[in-house]
Coordinates of C-alpha atoms and ligand atoms in Angstrom, one line a residue:
M29 CA -25.2 -9.1 -28.8
K30 CA -26.9 -6.5 -26.6
I31 CA -25.8 -6.7 -23.0
K32 CA -28.6 -6.3 -20.4
N33 CA -26.9 -7.8 -17.3
I34 CA -23.4 -7.2 -16.1
C35 CA -21.6 -8.7 -13.1
C36 CA -18.3 -7.4 -11.7
I37 CA -16.3 -9.5 -9.4
G38 CA -14.3 -7.3 -7.0
A39 CA -15.8 -4.2 -5.3
G40 CA -12.5 -2.3 -4.7
Y41 CA -11.0 0.9 -6.0
V42 CA -11.5 -0.1 -9.6
G43 CA -14.6 -2.3 -9.5
G44 CA -16.7 0.1 -7.4
P45 CA -16.2 3.4 -9.2
T46 CA -16.0 1.8 -12.7
M47 CA -19.3 0.0 -12.3
A48 CA -21.0 3.0 -10.7
V49 CA -20.2 5.0 -13.8
I50 CA -21.3 2.3 -16.2
A51 CA -24.6 2.0 -14.3
Q52 CA -25.1 5.8 -14.3
K53 CA -24.4 6.0 -18.1
C54 CA -26.3 2.9 -19.0
P55 CA -29.6 2.8 -17.1
H56 CA -30.8 0.1 -19.4
I57 CA -28.2 -2.3 -18.0
K58 CA -28.4 -4.0 -14.6
V59 CA -24.9 -3.9 -13.0
T60 CA -24.2 -6.1 -9.9
V61 CA -20.9 -5.7 -8.1
V62 CA -20.0 -8.7 -6.0
D63 CA -17.2 -9.3 -3.4
I64 CA -16.3 -11.9 -0.9
N65 CA -15.6 -9.1 1.6
E66 CA -19.0 -8.7 3.3
A67 CA -17.9 -5.5 5.2
R68 CA -17.0 -3.9 2.0
I69 CA -20.3 -4.7 0.3
N70 CA -22.2 -3.5 3.4
A71 CA -20.2 -0.2 3.2
W72 CA -21.1 0.2 -0.5
N73 CA -24.8 -0.3 0.5
D74 CA -24.6 2.1 3.5
N75 CA -27.3 4.9 3.4
D76 CA -24.7 7.2 4.8
L77 CA -22.6 8.0 1.6
T78 CA -19.7 9.2 3.7
K79 CA -19.2 5.6 4.6
L80 CA -18.5 4.3 1.1
P81 CA -15.4 2.2 1.2
V82 CA -13.7 4.2 -1.5
F83 CA -13.3 7.9 -1.2
E84 CA -13.3 9.6 -4.6
P85 CA -14.5 13.2 -5.3
G86 CA -18.0 13.0 -7.0
L87 CA -18.4 9.2 -6.5
D88 CA -21.1 9.6 -3.8
K89 CA -23.4 11.5 -6.2
I90 CA -23.1 8.8 -8.8
V91 CA -23.7 6.0 -6.4
K92 CA -26.7 7.8 -5.0
E93 CA -28.2 8.2 -8.5
A94 CA -27.7 4.6 -9.7
R95 CA -27.8 2.4 -6.5
G96 CA -31.0 0.5 -6.2
R97 CA -32.0 1.5 -9.7
N98 CA -29.7 -0.5 -11.8
L99 CA -26.6 -0.7 -9.6
F100 CA -26.4 -3.3 -6.9
F101 CA -23.7 -4.5 -4.5
S102 CA -24.0 -8.0 -3.2
T103 CA -22.1 -11.0 -1.7
D104 CA -24.2 -13.5 -3.7
I105 CA -21.5 -14.1 -6.3
E106 CA -23.0 -17.2 -7.9
K107 CA -26.3 -15.6 -8.5
A108 CA -24.7 -12.5 -10.1
I109 CA -22.5 -14.7 -12.3
D110 CA -25.4 -16.9 -13.4
E111 CA -27.6 -13.9 -14.4
A112 CA -24.9 -11.9 -16.3
E113 CA -24.1 -12.0 -20.0
M114 CA -20.8 -10.1 -19.3
I115 CA -18.6 -10.6 -16.3
F116 CA -15.8 -8.2 -15.4
I117 CA -13.0 -9.6 -13.2
S118 CA -11.8 -6.7 -11.1
V119 CA -10.0 -8.5 -8.2
N120 CA -6.7 -7.6 -6.8
T121 CA -3.5 -8.9 -8.4
P122 CA -0.8 -8.2 -5.8
T123 CA 2.9 -9.1 -6.0
K124 CA 3.5 -12.7 -5.0
T125 CA 4.8 -13.1 -1.4
Y126 CA 5.7 -16.8 -1.7
G127 CA 7.2 -19.4 -4.0
K128 CA 8.5 -18.9 -7.5
G129 CA 8.5 -15.2 -8.5
K130 CA 8.2 -14.1 -4.8
G131 CA 8.5 -10.3 -4.6
M132 CA 8.1 -9.8 -8.3
A133 CA 5.5 -11.8 -10.2
A134 CA 1.8 -11.0 -10.0
D135 CA -0.1 -13.4 -7.7
L136 CA -2.9 -14.7 -9.9
K137 CA -4.6 -16.9 -7.3
F138 CA -7.6 -14.5 -7.0
I139 CA -8.0 -14.4 -10.8
E140 CA -7.9 -18.2 -11.0
L141 CA -10.5 -18.5 -8.3
C142 CA -12.8 -16.2 -10.2
A143 CA -12.3 -18.2 -13.4
R144 CA -13.1 -21.5 -11.6
Q145 CA -16.2 -20.0 -10.0
I146 CA -17.4 -18.6 -13.4
A147 CA -16.8 -22.0 -14.9
K148 CA -18.7 -23.8 -12.2
V149 CA -21.8 -21.6 -12.2
S150 CA -22.3 -20.6 -15.9
K151 CA -25.1 -22.3 -17.8
Q152 CA -25.1 -20.1 -20.9
D153 CA -22.4 -18.4 -23.0
K154 CA -20.7 -15.5 -21.5
I155 CA -18.2 -12.7 -22.2
V156 CA -15.5 -12.5 -19.5
V157 CA -13.6 -9.2 -19.3
E158 CA -10.2 -8.8 -17.6
K159 CA -10.4 -5.5 -15.8
S160 CA -7.6 -6.3 -13.4
T161 CA -4.1 -5.5 -14.5
L162 CA -2.6 -8.8 -15.6
P163 CA 0.6 -10.2 -17.0
V164 CA 0.6 -10.6 -20.7
R165 CA -1.0 -13.9 -21.8
T166 CA -3.1 -14.4 -18.6
A167 CA -6.2 -14.6 -20.8
S168 CA -5.0 -17.9 -22.2
A169 CA -4.9 -19.3 -18.6
I170 CA -8.4 -18.0 -17.9
K171 CA -9.7 -19.4 -21.2
N172 CA -8.1 -22.8 -20.5
I173 CA -9.9 -23.1 -17.2
L174 CA -13.2 -21.9 -18.7
D175 CA -13.0 -24.2 -21.7
H176 CA -12.5 -27.3 -19.7
T177 CA -15.8 -27.2 -17.7
G178 CA -17.3 -29.9 -19.8
N179 CA -20.8 -28.3 -19.9
G180 CA -20.6 -26.9 -23.4
V181 CA -20.8 -23.2 -22.4
Q182 CA -18.8 -20.9 -24.7
F183 CA -16.7 -18.1 -23.3
Q184 CA -15.0 -15.1 -24.9
I185 CA -12.2 -13.4 -23.0
L186 CA -11.6 -9.7 -23.5
S187 CA -8.9 -7.5 -22.0
N188 CA -10.2 -4.1 -21.0
P189 CA -7.5 -2.6 -18.7
E190 CA -8.5 0.3 -16.5
F191 CA -6.4 3.5 -16.7
L192 CA -8.1 5.6 -13.9
A193 CA -6.0 7.3 -11.3
E194 CA -7.2 7.4 -7.7
G195 CA -8.3 10.9 -6.6
T196 CA -9.5 11.6 -10.1
A197 CA -11.3 8.3 -10.8
V198 CA -14.7 9.8 -11.5
D199 CA -13.4 12.3 -14.0
D200 CA -11.1 9.7 -15.6
L201 CA -14.0 7.3 -16.0
L202 CA -16.4 10.0 -17.4
S203 CA -13.9 11.4 -19.8
P204 CA -11.2 8.8 -20.4
D205 CA -8.2 9.6 -22.6
R206 CA -8.9 6.2 -24.3
I207 CA -10.7 2.9 -23.7
L208 CA -8.8 -0.2 -24.7
V209 CA -10.5 -3.4 -25.6
G210 CA -8.5 -6.5 -26.7
G211 CA -10.1 -9.6 -28.0
D212 CA -9.8 -12.7 -30.2
T213 CA -9.5 -12.1 -34.0
T214 CA -12.2 -14.8 -34.6
Q215 CA -15.7 -13.6 -35.5
E216 CA -17.0 -14.6 -32.0
G217 CA -14.1 -12.5 -30.6
Q218 CA -14.9 -9.5 -32.7
N219 CA -18.6 -9.8 -31.7
A220 CA -17.6 -9.8 -28.0
I221 CA -15.4 -6.7 -28.6
Q222 CA -18.3 -5.0 -30.2
A223 CA -20.6 -5.8 -27.3
L224 CA -18.2 -4.1 -24.9
V225 CA -17.5 -1.2 -27.2
D226 CA -21.3 -0.6 -27.5
I227 CA -21.5 -0.2 -23.7
Y228 CA -18.7 2.5 -23.7
K229 CA -20.2 4.2 -26.7
N230 CA -23.0 5.3 -24.4
W231 CA -20.7 8.1 -23.2
V232 CA -17.3 7.8 -24.7
P233 CA -16.7 9.2 -28.3
S234 CA -15.9 6.4 -30.8
E235 CA -12.5 7.8 -31.7
K236 CA -11.4 7.3 -28.1
I237 CA -12.2 3.6 -28.1
L238 CA -9.3 1.4 -29.4
T239 CA -9.6 -2.2 -30.2
T240 CA -6.7 -4.7 -30.5
N241 CA -5.7 -8.2 -29.8
V242 CA -5.7 -9.5 -26.2
W243 CA -1.9 -9.7 -25.8
S244 CA -1.3 -6.1 -27.0
S245 CA -4.0 -4.9 -24.7
E246 CA -2.6 -6.7 -21.6
L247 CA 0.9 -5.4 -22.3
S248 CA -0.2 -1.9 -23.0
K249 CA -1.5 -1.6 -19.5
L250 CA 1.8 -2.6 -17.9
T251 CA 3.7 -0.4 -20.4
A252 CA 1.5 2.7 -19.5
N253 CA 2.2 2.3 -15.8
A254 CA 5.9 1.6 -16.4
F255 CA 6.2 4.8 -18.5
L256 CA 4.3 6.9 -15.9
A257 CA 6.4 5.6 -13.0
Q258 CA 9.6 6.1 -15.0
R259 CA 8.8 9.8 -15.4
V260 CA 8.4 10.2 -11.6
S261 CA 11.7 8.3 -10.9
S262 CA 13.4 10.4 -13.6
I263 CA 12.3 13.7 -12.1
N264 CA 13.1 12.4 -8.6
A265 CA 16.6 11.4 -9.7
M266 CA 17.1 15.0 -11.0
S267 CA 15.7 16.4 -7.8
E268 CA 18.7 15.0 -5.9
I269 CA 21.1 16.7 -8.4
C270 CA 19.2 19.9 -7.9
E271 CA 19.7 19.8 -4.2
K272 CA 23.4 19.4 -4.6
T273 CA 23.8 22.1 -7.2
G274 CA 21.4 24.8 -6.1
A275 CA 19.1 24.3 -9.1
D276 CA 15.3 24.1 -8.4
I277 CA 13.5 21.0 -9.7
N278 CA 10.2 23.0 -10.2
E279 CA 12.1 25.4 -12.5
V280 CA 13.7 22.5 -14.3
A281 CA 10.3 20.7 -14.7
R282 CA 8.8 23.9 -16.1
A283 CA 11.6 24.3 -18.6
I284 CA 11.5 20.8 -19.9
G285 CA 7.7 20.4 -19.7
M286 CA 7.3 23.2 -22.3
D287 CA 9.0 21.0 -24.9
S288 CA 5.9 19.6 -26.5
R289 CA 7.6 16.2 -27.0
I290 CA 8.1 15.9 -23.2
G291 CA 4.9 17.7 -22.0
P292 CA 4.2 19.2 -18.6
K293 CA 2.4 16.4 -16.8
F294 CA 3.8 13.9 -14.3
L295 CA 6.9 16.0 -13.6
K296 CA 6.3 16.7 -10.0
A297 CA 9.3 15.7 -7.8
S298 CA 8.1 13.9 -4.7
V299 CA 9.2 11.8 -1.8
G300 CA 8.5 8.8 -4.1
F301 CA 5.5 7.3 -5.8
G302 CA 3.1 5.1 -3.9
G303 CA -0.1 3.4 -4.8
S304 CA -1.0 -0.2 -5.2
C305 CA 0.1 -0.4 -8.8
F306 CA 3.2 1.3 -10.0
Q307 CA 5.7 -0.8 -8.1
K308 CA 3.7 -4.0 -8.5
D309 CA 3.2 -3.6 -12.2
I310 CA 6.9 -2.7 -12.9
L311 CA 8.1 -5.7 -10.8
N312 CA 5.7 -7.9 -12.8
L313 CA 7.2 -6.5 -16.0
V314 CA 10.7 -7.1 -14.7
Y315 CA 9.7 -10.7 -13.9
I316 CA 8.2 -11.2 -17.4
A317 CA 11.3 -9.9 -19.0
K318 CA 13.6 -12.1 -16.9
S319 CA 11.4 -15.1 -17.6
Y320 CA 12.2 -14.6 -21.3
G321 CA 15.9 -14.1 -20.6
L322 CA 15.7 -10.4 -21.3
N323 CA 18.0 -9.4 -18.5
E324 CA 19.0 -6.0 -19.8
V325 CA 15.4 -5.0 -20.2
A326 CA 14.6 -6.3 -16.7
D327 CA 17.4 -4.3 -15.2
Y328 CA 16.4 -1.2 -17.0
W329 CA 12.8 -1.2 -15.6
E330 CA 13.9 -2.4 -12.1
Q331 CA 15.9 0.8 -11.8
V332 CA 12.7 2.8 -11.7
V333 CA 11.7 1.0 -8.5
L334 CA 15.2 1.2 -7.0
I335 CA 15.3 5.0 -7.5
N336 CA 11.9 5.2 -5.8
E337 CA 13.2 3.3 -2.8
H338 CA 16.2 5.5 -2.7
Q339 CA 14.1 8.7 -2.7
K340 CA 12.1 7.6 0.3
Q341 CA 15.3 6.5 2.2
R342 CA 17.1 9.7 1.5
F343 CA 14.1 11.8 2.6
S344 CA 14.1 10.2 6.1
D345 CA 17.9 10.2 6.3
Y346 CA 17.8 14.0 5.5
I347 CA 15.3 14.6 8.3
V348 CA 17.6 12.8 10.8
S349 CA 20.7 14.6 9.6
K350 CA 19.2 18.0 9.7
L351 CA 17.7 17.5 13.2
Y352 CA 21.3 17.4 14.4
N353 CA 21.8 13.7 13.6
T354 CA 19.3 12.5 16.2
V355 CA 15.5 12.3 16.3
S356 CA 15.4 10.1 19.4
G357 CA 12.7 11.4 21.7
K358 CA 11.7 14.2 19.2
K359 CA 8.2 14.6 17.9
I360 CA 7.8 14.7 14.2
T361 CA 4.5 15.6 12.6
F362 CA 3.4 14.0 9.4
L363 CA 0.9 16.0 7.3
G364 CA -0.6 13.3 5.1
W365 CA -0.5 9.5 5.1
A366 CA -2.4 8.7 1.8
F367 CA -0.2 7.9 -1.2
K368 CA -1.6 11.0 -3.0
K369 CA -4.3 13.7 -2.4
D370 CA -8.1 13.1 -2.7
T371 CA -7.9 9.4 -1.8
N372 CA -8.2 7.4 1.4
D373 CA -5.9 4.7 -0.2
T374 CA -2.6 4.2 1.6
R375 CA -1.2 1.2 -0.2
E376 CA 2.6 1.6 -0.7
S377 CA 2.4 5.2 0.5
A378 CA 5.8 6.8 1.0
A379 CA 4.6 7.8 4.5
I380 CA 4.7 4.2 5.7
K381 CA 8.3 3.7 4.9
I382 CA 9.4 7.1 6.2
A383 CA 7.5 6.5 9.5
D384 CA 9.2 3.1 9.8
N385 CA 12.6 4.6 9.3
L386 CA 12.0 7.4 11.8
L387 CA 10.5 5.1 14.4
S388 CA 13.6 3.0 14.1
E389 CA 15.5 6.1 15.1
Q390 CA 13.2 6.4 18.2
A391 CA 11.3 9.4 17.0
Y392 CA 7.7 10.1 18.1
I393 CA 5.4 10.7 15.2
S394 CA 2.0 12.3 15.1
V395 CA 0.0 12.0 11.9
F396 CA -2.8 14.0 10.5
D397 CA -4.5 13.0 7.3
P398 CA -7.9 14.4 6.3
K399 CA -9.3 11.1 4.9
V400 CA -7.2 8.2 6.3
S401 CA -8.5 6.4 9.5
E402 CA -6.5 5.7 12.6
D403 CA -7.1 2.0 12.1
R404 CA -5.7 2.1 8.6
I405 CA -2.6 3.9 9.7
Y406 CA -1.8 1.4 12.5
A407 CA -2.7 -1.6 10.2
D408 CA -0.1 -0.2 7.7
L409 CA 2.6 -0.1 10.4
D410 CA 1.7 -3.4 11.9
Y411 CA 1.9 -5.1 8.5
L412 CA 5.6 -4.2 8.3
N413 CA 6.3 -6.3 11.4
S414 CA 9.2 -4.0 12.4
R415 CA 8.0 -3.6 15.9
S416 CA 5.1 -4.8 18.1
S417 CA 1.7 -3.3 17.6
K418 CA 1.9 -2.0 21.1
E419 CA 5.1 -0.1 20.3
N420 CA 3.6 1.3 17.2
R421 CA 0.7 2.7 19.2
E422 CA 3.0 4.1 21.8
L423 CA 5.4 5.8 19.4
L424 CA 2.9 7.0 16.7
K425 CA -0.3 8.9 17.5
V426 CA -3.0 9.8 15.0
N427 CA -4.6 13.2 15.4
K428 CA -8.0 14.3 14.1
E429 CA -7.0 17.9 13.9
P430 CA -3.8 19.3 12.2
Y431 CA -2.9 22.0 14.8
E432 CA -3.0 19.5 17.6
A433 CA -0.8 17.2 15.5
C434 CA 1.8 20.0 15.2
N435 CA 1.7 21.0 18.9
N436 CA 5.2 20.7 20.5
S437 CA 6.6 19.2 17.4
H438 CA 10.3 19.6 16.3
A439 CA 9.6 19.1 12.6
I440 CA 6.8 18.8 10.1
A441 CA 7.1 16.4 7.2
V442 CA 4.6 16.9 4.3
L443 CA 3.9 13.5 2.8
T444 CA 0.7 14.0 0.8
E445 CA -0.1 17.0 -1.3
W446 CA -3.6 17.7 0.2
D447 CA -4.7 21.2 -0.9
E448 CA -5.8 22.2 2.6
F449 CA -2.2 22.2 3.9
Q450 CA -1.6 25.4 2.0
T451 CA -4.5 27.2 3.8
Y452 CA -3.3 26.5 7.3
D453 CA -2.4 29.3 9.8
W454 CA 1.3 28.6 9.6
E455 CA 2.1 31.4 12.1
K456 CA -0.1 29.7 14.7
I457 CA 1.6 26.4 13.9
Y458 CA 5.1 28.0 14.3
K459 CA 4.2 29.4 17.7
Q460 CA 3.2 25.9 19.0
M461 CA 6.4 24.2 17.9
N462 CA 9.7 23.5 19.5
K463 CA 12.4 25.9 18.1
P464 CA 14.2 25.7 15.8
A465 CA 11.1 24.6 13.9
F466 CA 11.7 22.6 10.7
V467 CA 9.4 21.9 7.7
F468 CA 10.4 19.1 5.3
D469 CA 8.2 19.4 2.3
G470 CA 8.3 16.1 0.4
R471 CA 5.7 17.2 -2.1
G472 CA 6.9 20.6 -3.1
V473 CA 3.5 22.1 -2.2
L474 CA 4.1 24.7 0.5
D475 CA 5.0 28.4 0.0
I476 CA 8.5 28.0 1.4
K477 CA 9.4 31.8 1.2
T478 CA 6.5 32.7 3.5
L479 CA 7.3 29.9 5.9
E480 CA 10.9 31.1 6.1
K481 CA 9.7 34.6 6.8
I482 CA 7.7 33.2 9.7
G483 CA 10.9 31.6 11.1
F484 CA 10.7 28.0 9.9
I485 CA 13.8 26.3 8.7
C486 CA 12.6 24.7 5.4
Y487 CA 13.5 22.0 3.1
R488 CA 11.6 21.4 -0.1
I489 CA 12.3 18.3 -2.2
G490 CA 14.5 19.2 -5.1
S491 CA 15.3 22.7 -4.3
G492 CA 18.2 24.8 -2.9
T493 CA 17.3 25.5 0.7
K494 CA 18.8 27.2 3.7
L495 CA 19.7 23.9 5.2
Ligands
LIG517 P1 -8.9 -3.8 -4.3 O1 -8.0 -4.6 -3.5 O2 -9.3 -2.4 -3.9 O3 -10.2 -4.6 -4.7 C1 -10.2 -5.9 -5.1 C2 -11.4 -6.6 -4.5 O4 -11.6 -7.9 -5.0 C3 -11.4 -6.8 -3.0 O5 -12.5 -6.1 -2.3 C4 -11.4 -8.3 -2.7 O6 -12.1 -8.7 -1.6 C5 -12.1 -8.8 -4.0 N1 -11.9 -10.2 -4.3 C6 -10.7 -10.8 -4.4 N2 -10.9 -12.1 -4.8 C7 -12.2 -12.3 -5.0 C8 -13.1 -13.4 -5.4 N3 -12.6 -14.5 -5.7 N4 -14.4 -13.1 -5.4 C9 -14.9 -11.9 -5.1 N5 -14.2 -10.9 -4.8 C10 -12.9 -11.0 -4.7 O7 -8.1 -3.7 -5.7 P2 -8.2 -2.5 -6.8 O8 -7.3 -1.4 -6.4 O9 -9.6 -2.3 -7.2 O10 -7.5 -3.2 -8.1 C11 -8.1 -4.3 -8.8 C12 -7.3 -4.5 -10.0 O11 -7.3 -3.3 -10.9 C13 -5.8 -4.8 -9.8 O12 -5.4 -5.7 -10.8 C14 -5.1 -3.5 -10.1 O13 -3.8 -3.6 -10.6 C15 -6.0 -2.9 -11.2 N6 -6.0 -1.4 -11.2 C16 -6.1 -0.7 -10.1 C17 -6.2 0.7 -10.2 C18 -6.3 1.6 -9.0 O14 -6.2 2.8 -9.1 N7 -6.4 1.0 -7.8 C19 -6.2 1.3 -11.4 C20 -6.2 0.6 -12.6 C21 -6.1 -0.8 -12.5
LIG518 C1 -1.7 5.2 -11.7 C2 -1.9 5.6 -13.1 O1 -1.8 7.0 -13.2 C3 -3.2 5.2 -13.7 O2 -3.3 5.5 -15.0 C4 -3.4 3.7 -13.5 O3 -4.6 3.2 -13.9 C5 -3.2 3.3 -12.0 O4 -1.9 3.8 -11.6 C6 -3.2 1.8 -11.7 O5 -3.0 1.1 -12.6 O6 -3.4 1.6 -10.6 P1 -2.5 6.1 -9.3 O7 -1.5 5.2 -8.8 O8 -3.9 6.0 -8.7 O9 -2.7 5.9 -10.9 O10 -2.1 7.6 -9.1 P2 -1.0 8.5 -9.9 O11 -1.6 9.9 -10.1 O12 -0.5 7.9 -11.1 O13 0.1 8.7 -8.8 C7 0.9 7.6 -8.4 C8 2.0 8.1 -7.5 O14 3.0 8.9 -8.2 C9 1.5 8.9 -6.3 O15 2.1 8.6 -5.1 C10 1.8 10.3 -6.8 O16 2.0 11.2 -5.7 C11 3.1 10.1 -7.5 N1 3.4 11.2 -8.5 C12 2.6 11.3 -9.6 C13 4.5 12.0 -8.3 O17 5.3 11.8 -7.3 N2 4.8 12.9 -9.2 C14 4.0 13.1 -10.3 O18 4.3 14.1 -11.1 C15 2.9 12.3 -10.5

């Protein structure tokens, strides 16, 4: 089966970039990305490419090339479903905030709504592709809804999890480590797998395209994220031992990373991992393990999240303790609010929790982030419900310029590893600050020796410091 028309439900961080790349690489396929969020669709259609709702290096060029040619963004969901032979479901699957599994299980209400809408609208056979990250065996629930429409339409469900990381999404999509496609073992299932594989073959070498059954594919995605997050929690747990013993986590990471069995990637100690997925996916895995009575397995993976929480807490505790046990009335500057560099995404960013902790200690905070908007930062704080939105706006200010953000500050906390922070005139910053002037580098990115020569009192996560 040759696919000529694709619909993707969900125009977020995955749906937007993924479909833009498919459209760029497959000009013979019409790709329509739909969403219930009209503002988001309007932003995807904005002629000013700086207004795209997702910031990713290189994405604007791809959208510019394909949009209007064979890439379309629309709120007309029913029309796009009706026209498509293949439908990707790329909606959000957040942690449940209510009922059974609250705080752990994945909330599948958006997925179910998509399945129902596909069932209602479809008039001819379709392939439905799970692009969202889902608990193992979700495909059977989707199939169940689709198979009971009573209108005789046949559906094949594929699992095709996305492995892109934000900030490098375009490169990850253009040159993926692998593409994973899971489907039914029946002939129809294998034909559906082949139809999707044929799309990726337009730019991905065949040896990088893996096919498997649906359940292995769904579980591989959760497993990959759990392993990656576990590495961050492992290095962060060691960073605390480094600080107590005078060892340096960067040296330790270099030494262990040269062991080819361990490898050098994902060994950067930090103030804690953020992002919309690591915590959510591990908690989902923990919930699945518990629901099968695998309590030891559940406890093992839960510890990855607990260490991450501990890392954020101890960073803010450290700031308070080094600023002579009180930050009340002091100004603390945050460099960075995004959960990592090169993205405007702030979901689960460590900066949010650290700001909350310091505001509870009556600090004043000023934030500079090159890509995150003021509205987003206040929305993140308001969402916590720790204080009124009026108080949030009084205690925390957002600056459009880094030097202004550092003016009269007692301490700087580096919370995102934006490259530009290394290029700042740190002597100028030092002169503007209250003395003694502190730098707390939660990302291990600044040249601490130079900063100390200027006069800063420095702390870098996971290393012996003068403090
Ligand atoms: P997102 O919140 O950025 O985007 C999801 C979009 O789906 C939203 O715009 C929302 O309005 C839309 N939506 C929800 N229900 C809808 C419906 N019924 N009809 C139409 N639109 C609907 O989420 P995201 O970051 O793109 O993540 C999507 C999925 O991909 C999640 O399961 C996530 O775990 C997974 N994933 C995310 C990443 C990442 O880097 N963000 C990477 C790999 C996998
Ligand atoms: C992660 C995975 O890397 C992707 O493969 C996956 O598709 C995605 O989750 C998902 O399912 O959503 P992402 O969260 O976008 O991607 O970004 P990462 O580069 O994995 O970083 C996650 C967090 O870990 C960031 O806060 C980052 O700063 C932190 N991190 C990462 C470290 O603290 N140290 C490291 O060495 C690496």
